[in-house]
């Protein structure tokens, strides 16, 4: 608990220093110190959390609110996710989830009227999921007689006769609440609207950091696999079909993330060491690809976040178009990029666990999902400029790539291009994380 005390005191110092203009640089410096001090004690999930927060802090601009409120709230979110990964009882799990959720509500609601609408939707549906989570915890704690997570084994493996209704209902309520945080279908309704309305930098934080903590909690809990399988099938189906008719890039990426959650959840459903390792490799590559694609979108500075705004980019920004095309090919799972490696290891673990129906269904959904990624590449290279956007493109700067964005894109692109050739780093990272969590 000493690292949590150190982190809490440092966060309080950051809040006191919140009015100073150097807060962003101080935040990055603090995270570097924290990582170096506790590098030998950090679990793999916490390293992924730090990677996501580093990316957001690097992308923040010179605006006053991005130098003050956003870094402080981002570090509070880091504190909440760290507590969630290290939690051993239901009370600390609930408080950690709510701490990060309330900070996300404030970050999402900043900006335009669309942001306020997205924040309100996230807050209302998040309150509903919190109620479901508390009700499920009350049922399980009432049966087990203790709030510690280890007493789940008493409920599952004990030969005592419990109520036939309370444990399944408690599991379902908790899974529903966690599925909401992961935007797993059928609890995905908030994701497209929140992704569209929230600021793009906050969407990057929302798409990576909280999902790492929830997946770490799922590994610790080991909930029933039948309920997870329902989420896998629904997520693969919704993620594949939901994005086919989308015209805005952030809504498309929202449905894409739903499909990715289905793949990651499939490994947790199998429960073996190899399948968990495959899921964590997929999660690591998903975080890298998400950081890269959102950095490129922020650099291009879209006017209305429409796909049509990418038309003809290859004619005047060929390097940008090639980079974005490679990233989308990787997200689609086309070899020899890292996205293919992530899907391949998850599908292989599914075959080894004899889940042949889910394997065929996942391949079918991946083929359908590849259509809208290839459509974006087609817009980048083969579609002419839309005549209504010619004036807009002439009046504004086309590219807003500074050193920080180029550094992030280059680093992520390195992993996307070469991780398939030497995947040992990803598998070692995943195996160490599983052994720590178990």
Short mmCIF file of C-alpha atoms in Angstrom, two decimals:
data_model
loop_
_atom_site.label_atom_id
_atom_site.label_comp_id
_atom_site.label_asym_id
_atom_site.label_seq_id
_atom_site.Cartn_x
_atom_site.Cartn_y
_atom_site.Cartn_z
CA UNK A 1 0.00 0.00 0.00
CA UNK A 2 3.02 2.33 0.19
CA UNK A 3 2.86 3.04 -3.53
CA UNK A 4 -0.80 4.04 -3.21
CA UNK A 5 0.07 6.43 -0.36
CA UNK A 6 2.86 7.93 -2.46
CA UNK A 7 0.57 8.27 -5.46
CA UNK A 8 -2.23 9.85 -3.39
CA UNK A 9 0.10 12.44 -1.88
CA UNK A 10 1.49 13.27 -5.30
CA UNK A 11 -2.02 13.68 -6.73
CA UNK A 12 -2.89 16.07 -3.89
CA UNK A 13 0.23 18.07 -4.73
CA UNK A 14 -0.84 18.22 -8.37
CA UNK A 15 -4.27 19.53 -7.39
CA UNK A 16 -2.65 22.28 -5.31
CA UNK A 17 -0.40 23.18 -8.24
CA UNK A 18 -3.35 23.09 -10.64
CA UNK A 19 -3.30 26.82 -11.38
CA UNK A 20 0.25 26.81 -12.70
CA UNK A 21 0.97 26.56 -16.42
CA UNK A 22 3.71 23.96 -16.06
CA UNK A 23 1.31 21.30 -14.74
CA UNK A 24 1.40 19.19 -17.91
CA UNK A 25 5.20 18.93 -17.90
CA UNK A 26 5.17 18.23 -14.17
CA UNK A 27 2.58 15.48 -14.68
CA UNK A 28 4.72 13.73 -17.29
CA UNK A 29 7.77 14.10 -15.05
CA UNK A 30 5.82 12.66 -12.10
CA UNK A 31 4.74 9.64 -14.10
CA UNK A 32 8.33 9.01 -15.19
CA UNK A 33 9.49 9.12 -11.56
CA UNK A 34 6.64 6.87 -10.45
CA UNK A 35 7.42 4.33 -13.19
CA UNK A 36 11.13 4.27 -12.33
CA UNK A 37 10.51 3.91 -8.58
CA UNK A 38 8.04 1.04 -8.90
CA UNK A 39 9.14 -0.59 -12.16
CA UNK A 40 9.95 -3.82 -10.35
CA UNK A 41 6.61 -3.89 -8.53
CA UNK A 42 4.30 -2.79 -11.34
CA UNK A 43 2.08 -5.45 -12.82
CA UNK A 44 1.65 -5.77 -16.57
CA UNK A 45 -1.78 -4.18 -16.49
CA UNK A 46 -0.40 -1.11 -14.73
CA UNK A 47 2.29 -0.75 -17.38
CA UNK A 48 -0.42 -0.71 -20.07
CA UNK A 49 -2.31 1.93 -18.07
CA UNK A 50 0.81 4.10 -17.96
CA UNK A 51 1.27 3.69 -21.72
CA UNK A 52 -2.28 4.93 -22.37
CA UNK A 53 -1.95 7.91 -20.04
CA UNK A 54 1.47 8.83 -21.45
CA UNK A 55 -0.09 8.97 -24.90
CA UNK A 56 -2.89 11.30 -23.77
CA UNK A 57 -0.50 13.62 -21.89
CA UNK A 58 1.78 13.79 -24.93
CA UNK A 59 -1.14 14.77 -27.17
CA UNK A 60 -2.42 17.61 -24.96
CA UNK A 61 -2.15 21.07 -26.50
CA UNK A 62 -1.43 24.56 -25.15
CA UNK A 63 -5.03 25.37 -24.15
CA UNK A 64 -5.53 26.35 -20.52
CA UNK A 65 -7.92 23.50 -19.68
CA UNK A 66 -5.56 20.98 -21.29
CA UNK A 67 -2.74 22.28 -19.08
CA UNK A 68 -4.71 22.15 -15.82
CA UNK A 69 -7.89 20.08 -15.49
CA UNK A 70 -7.14 17.26 -17.93
CA UNK A 71 -3.75 16.17 -16.47
CA UNK A 72 -5.08 16.19 -12.91
CA UNK A 73 -8.18 14.17 -13.77
CA UNK A 74 -6.11 11.81 -15.91
CA UNK A 75 -3.80 11.06 -13.00
CA UNK A 76 -6.78 10.50 -10.69
CA UNK A 77 -8.03 7.98 -13.27
CA UNK A 78 -4.62 6.28 -13.15
CA UNK A 79 -4.89 6.10 -9.38
CA UNK A 80 -8.37 4.56 -9.64
CA UNK A 81 -7.31 1.93 -12.19
CA UNK A 82 -4.20 1.05 -10.14
CA UNK A 83 -6.42 0.53 -7.08
CA UNK A 84 -8.80 -1.59 -9.18
CA UNK A 85 -6.01 -3.88 -10.38
CA UNK A 86 -4.72 -4.35 -6.81
CA UNK A 87 -8.14 -4.63 -5.10
CA UNK A 88 -8.89 -7.65 -2.94
CA UNK A 89 -12.44 -6.89 -1.78
CA UNK A 90 -15.69 -5.71 -3.31
CA UNK A 91 -15.73 -2.32 -1.57
CA UNK A 92 -12.36 -1.23 -2.96
CA UNK A 93 -13.35 -2.54 -6.40
CA UNK A 94 -16.52 -0.43 -6.39
CA UNK A 95 -14.77 2.72 -5.13
CA UNK A 96 -11.97 2.36 -7.71
CA UNK A 97 -14.46 1.94 -10.56
CA UNK A 98 -16.55 4.92 -9.43
CA UNK A 99 -13.48 7.15 -9.00
CA UNK A 100 -12.44 6.68 -12.61
CA UNK A 101 -16.04 6.85 -13.88
CA UNK A 102 -16.74 10.25 -12.28
CA UNK A 103 -13.48 11.67 -13.65
CA UNK A 104 -14.40 10.41 -17.13
CA UNK A 105 -17.81 12.08 -16.82
CA UNK A 106 -16.13 15.45 -16.22
CA UNK A 107 -13.63 14.95 -19.05
CA UNK A 108 -16.26 13.82 -21.56
CA UNK A 109 -18.66 16.69 -20.81
CA UNK A 110 -16.07 19.39 -21.51
CA UNK A 111 -16.45 21.28 -24.77
CA UNK A 112 -19.45 21.66 -27.06
CA UNK A 113 -23.10 20.78 -26.59
CA UNK A 114 -22.45 17.37 -28.12
CA UNK A 115 -19.86 16.75 -25.39
CA UNK A 116 -22.35 17.67 -22.67
CA UNK A 117 -24.90 15.28 -24.17
CA UNK A 118 -22.30 12.49 -24.36
CA UNK A 119 -21.21 13.12 -20.77
CA UNK A 120 -24.79 13.06 -19.50
CA UNK A 121 -25.47 9.81 -21.33
CA UNK A 122 -22.31 8.26 -19.91
CA UNK A 123 -23.21 9.45 -16.40
CA UNK A 124 -26.81 8.17 -16.45
CA UNK A 125 -25.99 4.75 -17.91
CA UNK A 126 -22.92 4.53 -15.66
CA UNK A 127 -25.13 5.12 -12.60
CA UNK A 128 -27.38 2.29 -13.77
CA UNK A 129 -24.43 -0.08 -14.15
CA UNK A 130 -23.13 0.93 -10.71
CA UNK A 131 -26.49 0.02 -9.19
CA UNK A 132 -26.40 -3.38 -10.89
CA UNK A 133 -22.84 -3.94 -9.63
CA UNK A 134 -23.75 -3.07 -6.04
CA UNK A 135 -26.83 -5.31 -6.10
CA UNK A 136 -24.76 -8.23 -7.40
CA UNK A 137 -22.07 -7.63 -4.78
CA UNK A 138 -24.72 -7.56 -2.04
CA UNK A 139 -26.05 -10.95 -3.14
CA UNK A 140 -22.62 -12.60 -3.29
CA UNK A 141 -21.38 -11.03 -0.06
CA UNK A 142 -24.56 -12.06 1.72
CA UNK A 143 -24.04 -15.68 0.70
CA UNK A 144 -20.27 -15.81 1.28
CA UNK A 145 -20.39 -13.81 4.51
CA UNK A 146 -17.39 -11.66 3.58
CA UNK A 147 -16.47 -8.84 1.19
CA UNK A 148 -13.15 -10.34 0.07
CA UNK A 149 -12.90 -11.59 -3.50
CA UNK A 150 -11.31 -14.85 -2.35
CA UNK A 151 -14.65 -15.90 -0.86
CA UNK A 152 -15.98 -16.39 -4.38
CA UNK A 153 -14.20 -19.77 -4.31
CA UNK A 154 -16.23 -20.63 -1.22
CA UNK A 155 -19.42 -20.02 -3.15
CA UNK A 156 -18.29 -21.84 -6.29
CA UNK A 157 -16.44 -24.85 -4.84
CA UNK A 158 -18.09 -25.31 -1.45
CA UNK A 159 -20.29 -28.35 -0.87
CA UNK A 160 -22.63 -26.32 1.30
CA UNK A 161 -26.16 -25.76 0.04
CA UNK A 162 -26.76 -22.14 -0.91
CA UNK A 163 -29.75 -20.53 -2.53
CA UNK A 164 -30.21 -21.65 -6.12
CA UNK A 165 -31.10 -18.13 -7.23
CA UNK A 166 -28.72 -15.69 -5.53
CA UNK A 167 -25.31 -16.78 -6.95
CA UNK A 168 -26.37 -16.85 -10.63
CA UNK A 169 -28.25 -13.54 -10.30
CA UNK A 170 -25.28 -11.95 -8.53
CA UNK A 171 -22.89 -13.14 -11.24
CA UNK A 172 -25.13 -11.85 -14.02
CA UNK A 173 -25.56 -8.42 -12.41
CA UNK A 174 -21.82 -7.99 -11.86
CA UNK A 175 -21.02 -9.17 -15.39
CA UNK A 176 -23.59 -6.76 -16.83
CA UNK A 177 -21.98 -3.85 -14.99
CA UNK A 178 -18.48 -4.85 -16.13
CA UNK A 179 -19.69 -5.38 -19.70
CA UNK A 180 -20.96 -1.80 -19.66
CA UNK A 181 -17.51 -0.49 -18.71
CA UNK A 182 -15.98 -2.57 -21.52
CA UNK A 183 -18.69 -1.57 -24.05
CA UNK A 184 -19.39 -5.26 -24.65
CA UNK A 185 -22.63 -6.01 -26.50
CA UNK A 186 -25.48 -5.99 -25.54
CA UNK A 187 -24.34 -3.27 -23.09
CA UNK A 188 -22.69 -1.16 -25.78
CA UNK A 189 -25.44 1.43 -26.40
CA UNK A 190 -23.47 4.33 -24.95
CA UNK A 191 -20.22 3.78 -26.87
CA UNK A 192 -20.99 5.23 -30.36
CA UNK A 193 -22.65 8.39 -29.01
CA UNK A 194 -19.99 9.03 -26.35
CA UNK A 195 -17.15 8.42 -28.82
CA UNK A 196 -18.72 10.87 -31.25
CA UNK A 197 -19.48 13.63 -28.74
CA UNK A 198 -16.43 13.50 -26.48
CA UNK A 199 -13.13 15.26 -27.31
CA UNK A 200 -10.88 12.99 -29.34
CA UNK A 201 -8.08 12.96 -26.78
CA UNK A 202 -10.50 11.87 -24.07
CA UNK A 203 -11.87 9.16 -26.37
CA UNK A 204 -8.32 7.78 -26.62
CA UNK A 205 -8.12 7.65 -22.82
CA UNK A 206 -11.59 6.09 -22.57
CA UNK A 207 -10.82 3.45 -25.20
CA UNK A 208 -7.71 2.12 -23.47
CA UNK A 209 -7.19 2.80 -19.76
CA UNK A 210 -10.44 1.65 -18.05
CA UNK A 211 -10.67 -1.52 -20.15
CA UNK A 212 -7.26 -2.65 -18.90
CA UNK A 213 -8.43 -2.43 -15.29
CA UNK A 214 -11.71 -4.25 -15.96
CA UNK A 215 -9.96 -7.10 -17.77
CA UNK A 216 -7.54 -7.47 -14.86
CA UNK A 217 -10.55 -7.71 -12.55
CA UNK A 218 -12.15 -10.36 -14.78
CA UNK A 219 -8.99 -12.49 -14.56
CA UNK A 220 -9.02 -12.17 -10.77
CA UNK A 221 -12.71 -13.02 -10.40
CA UNK A 222 -12.91 -15.96 -12.80
CA UNK A 223 -16.66 -15.58 -13.37
CA UNK A 224 -18.75 -18.29 -15.14
CA UNK A 225 -17.79 -18.82 -18.77
CA UNK A 226 -21.29 -19.23 -20.21
CA UNK A 227 -22.16 -15.60 -19.58
CA UNK A 228 -18.84 -14.50 -21.09
CA UNK A 229 -19.60 -16.52 -24.23
CA UNK A 230 -22.84 -14.59 -24.75
CA UNK A 231 -20.89 -11.32 -24.62
CA UNK A 232 -18.31 -12.70 -27.07
CA UNK A 233 -20.88 -13.69 -29.71
CA UNK A 234 -22.93 -10.49 -29.42
CA UNK A 235 -19.82 -8.26 -29.50
CA UNK A 236 -18.38 -9.93 -32.59
CA UNK A 237 -21.72 -9.63 -34.38
CA UNK A 238 -22.46 -6.01 -33.39
CA UNK A 239 -18.88 -4.88 -34.03
CA UNK A 240 -18.90 -6.38 -37.52
CA UNK A 241 -22.32 -5.20 -38.71
CA UNK A 242 -22.71 -1.95 -36.76
CA UNK A 243 -19.86 -0.15 -38.49
CA UNK A 244 -20.84 -1.00 -42.09
CA UNK A 245 -23.10 2.02 -42.60
CA UNK A 246 -21.19 4.54 -40.47
CA UNK A 247 -20.10 7.83 -42.03
CA UNK A 248 -18.15 9.27 -39.07
CA UNK A 249 -14.73 8.00 -38.10
CA UNK A 250 -15.19 8.01 -34.32
CA UNK A 251 -18.48 6.12 -34.46
CA UNK A 252 -16.80 3.59 -36.73
CA UNK A 253 -13.95 3.18 -34.24
CA UNK A 254 -16.52 2.74 -31.45
CA UNK A 255 -18.06 -0.25 -33.21
CA UNK A 256 -14.58 -1.48 -34.04
CA UNK A 257 -13.67 -1.44 -30.34
CA UNK A 258 -16.81 -3.48 -29.57
CA UNK A 259 -15.59 -6.17 -31.98
CA UNK A 260 -12.13 -6.10 -30.42
CA UNK A 261 -13.65 -6.57 -26.96
CA UNK A 262 -15.34 -9.70 -28.28
CA UNK A 263 -12.00 -11.17 -29.35
CA UNK A 264 -10.31 -10.31 -26.05
CA UNK A 265 -13.22 -11.67 -24.01
CA UNK A 266 -13.10 -14.95 -25.92
CA UNK A 267 -9.71 -15.77 -24.43
CA UNK A 268 -11.03 -15.10 -20.93
CA UNK A 269 -13.99 -17.38 -21.67
CA UNK A 270 -11.71 -20.34 -22.42
CA UNK A 271 -9.90 -19.96 -19.09
CA UNK A 272 -6.65 -21.77 -19.96
CA UNK A 273 -3.22 -20.20 -19.57
CA UNK A 274 -2.67 -20.10 -23.33
CA UNK A 275 -6.01 -18.40 -24.00
CA UNK A 276 -5.43 -15.79 -21.28
CA UNK A 277 -1.99 -15.14 -22.71
CA UNK A 278 -3.50 -14.70 -26.18
CA UNK A 279 -6.09 -12.25 -24.84
CA UNK A 280 -3.47 -10.12 -23.10
CA UNK A 281 -1.32 -10.08 -26.25
CA UNK A 282 -4.42 -8.90 -28.12
CA UNK A 283 -5.05 -6.24 -25.46
CA UNK A 284 -1.47 -4.96 -25.73
CA UNK A 285 -1.66 -4.71 -29.52
CA UNK A 286 -5.14 -3.14 -29.31
CA UNK A 287 -3.78 -0.36 -27.06
CA UNK A 288 -0.88 0.29 -29.47
CA UNK A 289 -3.14 0.43 -32.54
CA UNK A 290 -5.68 2.68 -30.78
CA UNK A 291 -3.00 5.18 -29.75
CA UNK A 292 -1.64 5.25 -33.29
CA UNK A 293 -4.96 5.75 -35.08
CA UNK A 294 -6.18 8.48 -32.72
CA UNK A 295 -2.83 10.30 -32.97
CA UNK A 296 -3.20 10.33 -36.76
CA UNK A 297 -6.80 11.54 -36.56
CA UNK A 298 -5.77 14.36 -34.22
CA UNK A 299 -2.92 15.27 -36.57
CA UNK A 300 -5.21 15.51 -39.60
CA UNK A 301 -7.64 17.79 -37.73
CA UNK A 302 -10.94 16.69 -39.24
CA UNK A 303 -13.69 19.31 -39.58
CA UNK A 304 -16.79 17.15 -38.95
CA UNK A 305 -15.12 13.75 -38.29
CA UNK A 306 -16.55 12.43 -41.57
CA UNK A 307 -14.93 9.60 -43.50
CA UNK A 308 -15.32 11.58 -46.70
CA UNK A 309 -12.82 14.13 -45.37
CA UNK A 310 -10.07 11.56 -45.97
CA UNK A 311 -10.81 11.54 -49.70
CA UNK A 312 -7.79 12.19 -51.89
CA UNK A 313 -5.34 12.43 -48.99
CA UNK A 314 -2.78 10.29 -50.80
CA UNK A 315 -2.40 12.95 -53.51
CA UNK A 316 -1.08 15.70 -51.23
CA UNK A 317 -0.04 13.76 -48.07
CA UNK A 318 1.24 10.39 -49.33
CA UNK A 319 3.23 9.47 -46.22
CA UNK A 320 0.27 10.23 -43.94
CA UNK A 321 -2.05 8.18 -46.15
CA UNK A 322 0.32 5.18 -46.21
CA UNK A 323 0.70 5.30 -42.41
CA UNK A 324 -3.03 5.48 -41.83
CA UNK A 325 -3.62 2.71 -44.36
CA UNK A 326 -1.10 0.44 -42.60
CA UNK A 327 -2.79 1.06 -39.25
CA UNK A 328 -6.25 0.23 -40.60
CA UNK A 329 -4.92 -2.88 -42.33
CA UNK A 330 -3.47 -3.93 -38.97
CA UNK A 331 -6.78 -3.29 -37.18
CA UNK A 332 -8.51 -5.39 -39.84
CA UNK A 333 -6.12 -8.27 -39.11
CA UNK A 334 -4.31 -8.37 -42.46
CA UNK A 335 -0.79 -9.92 -42.40
CA UNK A 336 2.04 -9.22 -41.83
CA UNK A 337 1.02 -6.55 -39.32
CA UNK A 338 0.58 -6.86 -35.54
CA UNK A 339 -3.21 -6.95 -35.75
CA UNK A 340 -3.01 -10.25 -37.63
CA UNK A 341 -0.80 -11.70 -34.89
CA UNK A 342 -3.32 -10.72 -32.20
CA UNK A 343 -6.27 -12.31 -33.99
CA UNK A 344 -4.26 -15.37 -34.95
CA UNK A 345 -3.21 -16.21 -31.37
CA UNK A 346 -6.79 -15.75 -30.08
CA UNK A 347 -8.23 -17.92 -32.86
CA UNK A 348 -5.55 -20.55 -32.25
CA UNK A 349 -6.37 -20.66 -28.54
CA UNK A 350 -10.04 -21.07 -29.45
CA UNK A 351 -9.26 -24.05 -31.68
CA UNK A 352 -7.13 -25.63 -28.94
CA UNK A 353 -10.07 -25.27 -26.52
CA UNK A 354 -12.35 -26.91 -29.18
CA UNK A 355 -14.63 -23.87 -29.58
CA UNK A 356 -15.11 -24.55 -33.27
CA UNK A 357 -18.44 -22.74 -33.67
CA UNK A 358 -17.11 -19.54 -32.09
CA UNK A 359 -13.97 -19.90 -34.23
CA UNK A 360 -15.97 -19.98 -37.47
CA UNK A 361 -18.22 -17.17 -36.29
CA UNK A 362 -15.20 -15.01 -35.35
CA UNK A 363 -13.59 -15.58 -38.77
CA UNK A 364 -16.88 -14.67 -40.46
CA UNK A 365 -17.19 -11.45 -38.43
CA UNK A 366 -13.55 -10.56 -39.11
CA UNK A 367 -14.14 -10.85 -42.85
CA UNK A 368 -17.21 -8.60 -42.63
CA UNK A 369 -15.35 -6.14 -40.41
CA UNK A 370 -12.49 -5.96 -42.87
CA UNK A 371 -14.88 -4.42 -45.41
CA UNK A 372 -15.19 -1.07 -43.67
CA UNK A 373 -11.45 -0.86 -42.96
CA UNK A 374 -10.70 -1.47 -46.63
CA UNK A 375 -13.36 1.14 -47.47
CA UNK A 376 -11.34 3.74 -45.53
CA UNK A 377 -8.19 2.79 -47.44
CA UNK A 378 -10.17 3.10 -50.67
CA UNK A 379 -11.26 6.62 -49.65
CA UNK A 380 -7.65 7.52 -48.83
CA UNK A 381 -6.17 6.43 -52.15
CA UNK A 382 -8.85 6.12 -54.83
CA UNK A 383 -11.64 8.59 -54.08
CA UNK A 384 -11.60 12.15 -55.38
CA UNK A 385 -12.17 15.16 -53.15
CA UNK A 386 -15.79 15.88 -52.33
CA UNK A 387 -16.60 19.25 -53.88
CA UNK A 388 -18.20 20.71 -50.71
CA UNK A 389 -14.98 20.06 -48.75
CA UNK A 390 -12.58 21.67 -51.22
CA UNK A 391 -13.17 25.17 -49.80
CA UNK A 392 -12.81 23.95 -46.21
CA UNK A 393 -9.54 22.20 -47.02
CA UNK A 394 -8.24 25.32 -48.76
CA UNK A 395 -9.01 27.59 -45.80
CA UNK A 396 -7.49 25.53 -43.01
CA UNK A 397 -4.19 23.80 -42.32
CA UNK A 398 -4.26 20.23 -43.48
CA UNK A 399 -1.85 18.68 -41.03
CA UNK A 400 -1.26 19.40 -37.35
CA UNK A 401 1.57 16.99 -36.60
CA UNK A 402 4.11 18.20 -34.06
CA UNK A 403 7.06 16.32 -32.61
CA UNK A 404 5.00 14.63 -29.88
CA UNK A 405 2.43 13.23 -32.31
CA UNK A 406 5.11 12.11 -34.76
CA UNK A 407 6.97 10.39 -31.91
CA UNK A 408 3.85 8.52 -30.79
CA UNK A 409 2.91 7.52 -34.32
CA UNK A 410 6.44 6.37 -35.12
CA UNK A 411 6.77 4.33 -31.93
CA UNK A 412 3.39 2.64 -32.37
CA UNK A 413 4.05 2.02 -36.06
CA UNK A 414 7.30 0.28 -35.16
CA UNK A 415 5.38 -2.25 -33.02
CA UNK A 416 2.68 -2.64 -35.66
CA UNK A 417 5.22 -3.42 -38.39
CA UNK A 418 7.75 -5.57 -36.52
CA UNK A 419 5.92 -7.28 -33.64
CA UNK A 420 4.72 -9.99 -36.02
CA UNK A 421 8.35 -10.87 -36.85
CA UNK A 422 9.46 -11.04 -33.18
CA UNK A 423 6.40 -11.61 -30.95
CA UNK A 424 8.40 -12.80 -27.93
CA UNK A 425 8.05 -9.44 -26.14
CA UNK A 426 4.27 -9.57 -26.23
CA UNK A 427 4.06 -13.19 -25.06
CA UNK A 428 6.57 -12.62 -22.25
CA UNK A 429 4.62 -9.55 -21.10
CA UNK A 430 1.34 -11.49 -21.14
CA UNK A 431 2.70 -14.53 -19.27
CA UNK A 432 4.22 -12.39 -16.51
CA UNK A 433 0.94 -10.50 -16.11
CA UNK A 434 -1.09 -13.71 -15.79
CA UNK A 435 1.26 -15.17 -13.16
CA UNK A 436 1.09 -11.97 -11.10
CA UNK A 437 -2.72 -11.76 -11.25
CA UNK A 438 -3.14 -15.41 -10.30
#
